[in-house]
Amino acid sequence: MLSWLVPQASTSARDIDWLFALILVTVGFWFVVAQAALFTFIFRFRRRPGVAASYISGERKEEKRWISRPHALVIVCDVVLIVGALLTWKAVKQDLPPADERIRIVAQQWAWVFVHPGPDGKLDTEDDVRTVNDLRLKIDTTYHFELTSRDVVHSFSVPAFRLKQDAVPGRIVTGWFRPTRLGTYDIQCAEICGIGHALMPARLTIETPAEHAAWYASRSAQGG
Amino acid sequence: MGVVAALRWVLLAAFVVCVKFPAFADPLARGRELYVLCSSCHGEHGQGDRQRFAPAIGGLPQWYVETQLRKFLAGERGYHPDDTTGLQMRPMAQAVYRDGDLQAVATYVASLRPLPAQRSQNTGNASRGQTLYATCAACHGADGKGNEALKAPKLVGQADWYLIDQLKKFRSGQRGAGPGDATGAQMRAMVNVLPDDNAIADVVAYITTLQP
């Protein structure tokens, strides 16, 4: 459903949208039912001439049911949502599927530096390609990222990946994503990081392996 | 229509034109407005701030400030992943994007009275630096006051830590190697006369002896 608004460009985006849909349907269904019951009662027991209102203490068994049964239902729905959330959290954050490649993301006031592994697919080698505000990824490739900051706390936010991860100076935060859709997408710092925070966007391009190799080749032709 | 009513319409039209096209407004006033953003690092009087790695800019020539802002905008400066301070400045230049705003802020910066330069603990040897400066003097002038025709900015009055920093950036390619930066490329070639950090410290020590 969310993908109508923001494209799903990674496997995690699919998982997170599934969780959103589960919450929306569960909560939305009971919201509609509860409002329907409320308005039905308001209409059915509306004021009528000659009928006096009576006080209901809510102590009789058949009255208490109106509280206890929805209460039990809410708990059941909560458990369903919690299980859904934990499954998604495990899939997105706790499991670290084996990496095809690693990339490094360095945040600073007010730019993103991306270290791509280069044609050999390995970081910290001669052919690494560093870019400013320009992240290039291969489709259907599992990446582990190392996220850090040079100065203050930033947040690496990629709406199309449903990813928002703080970058903390002095720490290397590891995570993963697997791009699933070609195209260009937005990256934006999502943590107020100083006067230039609003001017800290970057561009994500997901390309085919051939396009990616051609890009590496063009970079090495320019001298990296 | 009375004179007063006509005057009201004229004032309203002038207001709309000035809001819509800020370049029509007084560039100095517009520049002062825009400078609020710059002042958070460069200081209210453009005096610079070493803690924020912000050079002194007050009183720099208008043409130089405008050229550098355009370079930041075009990615000819502040493009290198290691140029931490250049990367900070680049988005700031992007904040000044409306027609005429760039010239306005440069005009305002040029109108500021330069304050005495901040000094670091540069231990360079000024007399050795004087010999090395002969090459720099060809463009920047023997007095270090710059030469617009050669696109060479003035050097006197600038903080020594900033000059050292920039010379190192020219040498490493963090500045002057951006695509299309012709004057930066010139400067990169020139910086080769300074073989090491000591030579840079020496030449900067000499520049700081020049009278603004």
XYZ file of C-alpha atoms in Angstrom:
436
model
C 0.000 0.000 0.000
C 2.798 2.392 0.983
C 4.518 1.598 -2.287
C 1.837 3.696 -4.017
C 3.401 6.685 -2.284
C 7.085 5.759 -2.003
C 8.598 3.041 -4.204
C 9.845 -0.152 -2.562
C 13.458 -0.464 -3.615
C 14.792 -3.097 -1.191
C 13.782 -6.358 0.446
C 13.506 -4.567 3.798
C 11.078 -2.065 2.294
C 8.794 -4.975 1.428
C 9.024 -6.399 4.970
C 8.355 -3.062 6.610
C 5.433 -2.280 4.315
C 3.986 -5.687 5.206
C 4.144 -4.730 8.898
C 2.523 -1.366 8.176
C -0.255 -3.094 6.260
C -0.796 -5.575 9.115
C -1.119 -2.712 11.614
C -3.346 -0.683 9.312
C -5.729 -3.551 8.563
C -5.914 -4.799 12.171
C -6.389 -1.400 13.743
C -8.473 -0.064 10.851
C -10.928 -2.987 10.892
C -11.651 -2.675 14.625
C -11.772 1.103 14.398
C -14.547 0.846 11.804
C -16.409 -1.830 13.814
C -16.153 0.182 17.070
C -17.319 3.410 15.428
C -20.191 1.561 13.723
C -21.308 0.111 17.101
C -21.058 3.507 18.750
C -23.121 5.294 16.112
C -25.636 2.423 15.935
C -26.268 2.691 19.688
C -26.487 6.477 19.555
C -29.113 6.179 16.859
C -31.006 3.201 18.305
C -31.230 4.536 21.847
C -31.815 8.133 20.881
C -34.162 10.322 22.908
C -37.799 9.434 22.492
C -40.802 11.287 23.936
C -42.038 9.650 27.118
C -38.997 7.392 27.598
C -36.854 8.408 30.545
C -33.106 7.781 30.491
C -31.919 5.188 32.974
C -28.621 4.885 34.811
C -26.582 1.776 33.962
C -24.067 0.864 36.650
C -22.230 -1.666 34.441
C -22.066 -4.324 37.140
C -24.295 -6.947 35.578
C -22.604 -9.785 33.728
C -24.183 -9.030 30.335
C -23.110 -5.385 30.691
C -19.548 -6.206 31.721
C -19.180 -8.334 28.598
C -19.070 -5.136 26.538
C -15.821 -4.334 28.297
C -14.206 -7.712 28.869
C -14.659 -9.176 25.390
C -13.219 -6.200 23.454
C -10.467 -6.105 26.071
C -9.538 -9.738 25.345
C -9.743 -8.984 21.625
C -7.415 -6.006 21.969
C -4.891 -8.210 23.762
C -5.113 -10.843 21.011
C -4.621 -8.167 18.333
C -1.704 -6.700 20.292
C -0.028 -10.104 20.402
C -0.515 -10.475 16.640
C 1.035 -7.049 16.023
C 3.917 -7.661 18.416
C 4.702 -10.989 16.762
C 4.533 -9.277 13.355
C 6.819 -6.476 14.549
C 9.357 -8.888 16.051
C 9.425 -11.000 12.895
C 10.030 -7.853 10.811
C 12.676 -6.537 13.234
C 14.465 -9.894 13.039
C 14.337 -9.951 9.246
C 15.451 -6.331 8.834
C 17.803 -5.671 11.743
C 18.863 -8.811 13.612
C 19.583 -11.197 10.773
C 22.651 -10.257 8.789
C 22.503 -12.208 5.539
C 25.901 -12.954 3.957
C 27.216 -9.930 2.094
C 27.998 -9.883 -1.610
C 29.738 -6.512 -1.143
C 30.472 -3.975 1.562
C 30.221 -0.213 1.358
C 31.219 2.524 3.764
C 29.055 5.568 4.471
C 30.669 8.545 6.189
C 28.469 11.423 7.269
C 29.777 14.895 8.033
C 28.422 18.415 8.282
C 26.894 18.598 5.572
C 27.707 15.911 3.084
C 27.772 12.158 2.612
C 30.922 10.399 1.520
C 30.396 6.938 0.059
C 33.230 4.455 -0.310
C 32.380 1.897 -3.007
C 34.438 -1.305 -3.121
C 35.400 -0.917 -6.807
C 35.543 -3.656 -9.454
C 37.270 -6.119 -7.087
C 34.291 -5.963 -4.743
C 36.521 -5.386 -1.671
C 36.833 -2.317 0.515
C 40.187 -0.790 1.466
C 41.882 -1.741 -1.778
C 43.416 0.434 -4.488
C 40.349 0.440 -6.705
C 37.899 1.775 -4.084
C 35.759 4.593 -5.481
C 34.849 7.465 -3.191
C 32.029 9.817 -4.057
C 30.340 12.772 -2.431
C 26.530 12.674 -2.213
C 26.340 9.987 -4.902
C 25.698 6.360 -3.876
C 25.712 3.705 -6.610
C 24.449 0.192 -5.920
C 23.950 -2.942 -8.001
C 20.474 -4.428 -8.132
C 19.884 -7.781 -6.393
C 23.134 -7.571 -4.456
C 23.297 -7.868 -0.680
C 25.340 -5.039 0.802
C 26.648 -4.675 4.315
C 27.168 -1.033 5.160
C 29.530 0.529 7.678
C 28.010 3.805 8.782
C 29.899 6.411 10.755
C 30.177 10.154 11.262
C 33.104 12.568 11.234
C 31.575 15.134 13.567
C 28.068 15.023 15.055
C 25.130 12.606 15.011
C 23.521 12.318 11.573
C 20.885 9.902 10.322
C 21.147 8.010 7.052
C 17.611 8.005 5.718
C 16.597 6.248 2.492
C 12.792 6.331 2.232
C 12.751 3.894 -0.716
C 14.584 1.350 1.495
C 12.439 2.252 4.568
C 15.826 2.681 6.233
C 16.724 5.306 8.809
C 19.878 4.674 10.770
C 21.778 7.068 13.031
C 25.426 7.740 12.234
C 27.304 8.254 15.489
C 30.838 9.708 15.680
C 33.290 7.187 17.094
C 31.085 4.223 16.294
C 30.751 2.067 13.200
C 27.164 0.956 12.772
C 26.759 -2.121 10.600
C 23.594 -2.936 8.693
C 22.503 -4.357 5.394
C 20.213 -3.863 2.429
C 19.463 -5.569 -0.850
C 18.280 -3.242 -3.641
C 15.460 -4.708 -5.714
C 14.381 -1.944 -8.078
C 16.312 0.095 -10.659
C 16.166 3.869 -10.539
C 17.309 6.902 -8.606
C 16.099 7.638 -5.094
C 16.540 10.241 -2.377
C 18.858 10.108 0.599
C 18.493 12.753 3.297
C 19.984 13.381 6.682
C 17.180 12.774 9.189
C 18.803 14.104 12.355
C 19.193 17.833 12.952
C 22.952 18.243 12.562
C 23.590 21.974 12.354
C 22.778 24.960 10.211
C 23.230 23.053 6.942
C 21.091 20.039 7.925
C 18.392 20.834 5.370
C 21.054 21.051 2.665
C 22.346 17.537 3.202
C 20.649 15.413 0.578
C 22.298 12.762 -1.566
C 21.312 10.638 -4.521
C 21.019 6.834 -4.622
C 21.247 5.157 -8.017
C 20.425 1.464 -8.357
C 21.794 0.075 -11.586
C 22.330 -3.191 -13.422
C 25.695 -4.960 -12.980
C 26.680 -3.822 -16.496
C 25.824 -0.184 -15.773
C 27.649 -0.415 -12.465
C 30.788 -1.804 -14.123
C 30.599 0.941 -16.775
C 30.374 3.550 -14.033
C 33.457 2.129 -12.295
C 35.270 2.181 -15.638
C 34.327 5.837 -16.235
C 35.520 6.737 -12.742
C 38.898 5.078 -13.210
C 39.219 6.845 -16.604
C 38.795 10.142 -14.711
C 41.427 9.052 -12.236
C 39.094 7.789 -9.511
C -7.069 59.435 -8.455
C -5.367 61.649 -5.921
C -1.617 62.045 -5.638
C -1.521 60.063 -2.383
C -3.473 57.169 -3.875
C -1.197 57.124 -6.930
C 1.849 57.137 -4.663
C 0.437 54.169 -2.749
C 0.127 52.195 -5.982
C 3.670 53.076 -6.998
C 4.997 51.974 -3.597
C 3.012 48.742 -3.758
C 4.345 47.998 -7.247
C 7.926 48.738 -6.095
C 7.447 46.431 -3.101
C 6.165 43.589 -5.291
C 9.056 44.030 -7.751
C 11.617 44.044 -4.926
C 10.154 40.931 -3.300
C 9.838 39.070 -6.565
C 13.200 40.180 -7.944
C 15.506 40.813 -4.996
C 18.254 41.994 -7.359
C 16.217 45.159 -7.892
C 16.439 45.868 -4.199
C 19.567 47.427 -2.743
C 22.172 44.635 -3.137
C 23.932 45.716 0.034
C 20.728 45.413 2.076
C 19.892 42.091 0.457
C 23.461 40.931 1.044
C 23.223 41.855 4.718
C 20.071 39.734 5.017
C 21.712 36.747 3.371
C 24.909 37.168 5.369
C 23.113 36.042 8.530
C 23.669 32.464 7.344
C 27.387 33.068 6.670
C 27.904 34.829 9.991
C 27.229 31.635 11.949
C 30.737 30.473 10.976
C 32.555 33.471 9.446
C 31.461 35.842 12.206
C 29.363 38.983 12.231
C 32.201 41.085 10.794
C 33.588 38.381 8.526
C 36.533 38.021 10.876
C 36.618 34.206 10.559
C 36.773 31.606 13.294
C 39.534 29.075 13.547
C 37.468 26.793 15.771
C 35.006 26.436 12.903
C 37.714 26.388 10.214
C 36.115 29.524 8.745
C 38.518 31.974 7.087
C 38.352 35.748 7.395
C 36.279 37.025 4.485
C 35.458 40.607 5.519
C 36.818 43.015 2.901
C 37.753 40.374 0.334
C 37.111 41.724 -3.171
C 33.584 41.224 -4.473
C 34.781 39.439 -7.628
C 36.743 36.883 -5.594
C 33.923 36.070 -3.168
C 31.471 35.710 -6.048
C 33.847 33.510 -8.049
C 34.444 31.197 -5.093
C 30.729 30.925 -4.322
C 30.127 30.009 -7.965
C 32.861 27.368 -7.735
C 31.243 25.863 -4.652
C 27.895 25.876 -6.456
C 29.314 24.233 -9.578
C 31.222 21.577 -7.612
C 34.608 23.011 -8.631
C 35.398 23.525 -4.970
C 34.264 21.405 -2.020
C 34.093 18.290 -4.207
C 36.761 16.112 -2.601
C 35.788 13.424 -0.036
C 38.692 14.486 2.221
C 37.990 18.223 2.016
C 35.913 18.294 5.183
C 35.667 22.088 5.385
C 35.022 22.503 1.650
C 32.187 19.984 1.950
C 30.766 22.124 4.764
C 30.869 25.255 2.638
C 29.390 23.715 -0.496
C 25.779 23.400 0.739
C 26.012 26.919 2.209
C 26.689 28.281 -1.283
C 23.704 26.274 -2.511
C 21.523 28.214 -0.088
C 22.235 31.394 -2.087
C 20.558 30.428 -5.318
C 18.197 33.215 -6.382
C 19.140 35.571 -9.199
C 21.254 38.397 -7.892
C 21.659 36.922 -4.392
C 25.146 35.654 -5.043
C 26.355 39.084 -6.177
C 24.485 40.706 -3.298
C 26.133 38.621 -0.597
C 29.549 39.070 -2.260
C 28.966 42.834 -2.343
C 28.110 42.834 1.341
C 31.163 40.742 2.273
C 33.374 43.109 0.263
C 31.879 46.071 2.130
C 32.932 44.701 5.537
C 35.992 46.303 7.122
C 38.804 43.735 7.427
C 39.819 43.012 11.008
C 43.365 42.087 12.083
C 44.138 38.534 11.003
C 44.100 35.668 13.464
C 47.494 34.083 13.965
C 48.305 30.471 14.646
C 51.579 29.132 15.968
C 53.191 29.018 12.564
C 56.916 28.524 13.089
C 57.887 29.062 9.445
C 60.950 31.065 8.533
C 59.878 34.349 6.885
C 63.222 35.081 5.231
C 63.287 31.668 3.546
C 59.631 32.289 2.683
C 60.505 35.579 0.987
C 62.564 33.723 -1.632
C 59.779 31.236 -2.244
C 57.230 34.050 -2.476
C 58.861 35.363 -5.659
C 56.792 32.847 -7.639
C 53.546 33.823 -5.850
C 54.285 37.529 -6.375
C 53.902 37.105 -10.152
C 50.119 36.875 -9.698
C 49.349 37.874 -6.110
C 51.665 40.910 -6.269
C 54.826 41.695 -4.333
C 52.631 43.339 -1.710
C 50.246 40.325 -1.611
C 47.289 42.529 -2.446
C 46.152 40.408 -5.383
C 45.369 41.159 -9.013
C 41.859 40.936 -10.394
C 43.048 40.750 -14.004
C 44.916 37.544 -13.150
C 42.117 36.279 -10.857
C 44.575 36.254 -7.966
C 43.023 37.125 -4.602
C 44.731 39.213 -1.980
C 46.609 37.213 0.638
C 47.445 39.883 3.185
C 45.081 40.038 6.113
C 44.216 36.336 5.845
C 44.783 34.042 8.833
C 47.986 32.026 8.459
C 46.354 28.720 9.458
C 43.912 29.131 6.568
C 46.637 29.876 4.022
C 48.597 26.813 5.174
C 45.485 24.672 5.004
C 44.592 25.822 1.487
C 48.126 25.402 0.132
C 48.105 21.823 1.423
C 44.721 21.281 -0.215
C 46.014 22.586 -3.546
C 48.981 20.240 -3.258
C 46.870 17.151 -2.461
C 44.204 17.919 -5.075
C 41.491 18.622 -2.525
C 41.263 22.074 -4.087
C 41.953 23.168 -7.639
C 41.447 19.749 -9.261
C 37.697 20.091 -9.765
C 36.359 19.803 -13.314
C 36.393 23.183 -15.038
C 38.367 24.998 -12.326
C 40.939 26.701 -14.582
C 42.356 29.101 -11.977
C 42.478 26.307 -9.397
C 44.478 24.196 -11.873
C 46.892 27.146 -12.314
C 47.331 27.354 -8.575
C 47.905 23.607 -8.324
C 50.767 23.922 -10.800
C 52.229 26.862 -8.858
C 52.081 25.136 -5.488
C 54.689 22.679 -6.777
C 57.335 25.280 -5.954
C 56.600 24.460 -2.318
C 58.043 20.964 -1.979
C 57.012 20.214 1.623
C 55.146 21.425 4.702
C 58.152 23.453 5.853
C 58.194 25.423 2.607
C 54.479 26.113 3.013
C 55.037 27.300 6.586
C 57.910 29.532 5.418
C 56.020 31.222 2.602
C 52.996 31.804 4.831
C 55.267 33.227 7.535
C 56.493 35.729 4.929
C 52.952 36.584 3.746
C 51.959 37.413 7.326
C 54.762 39.993 7.487
C 53.228 41.946 4.573
C 51.243 45.011 5.566
C 47.538 44.973 4.682
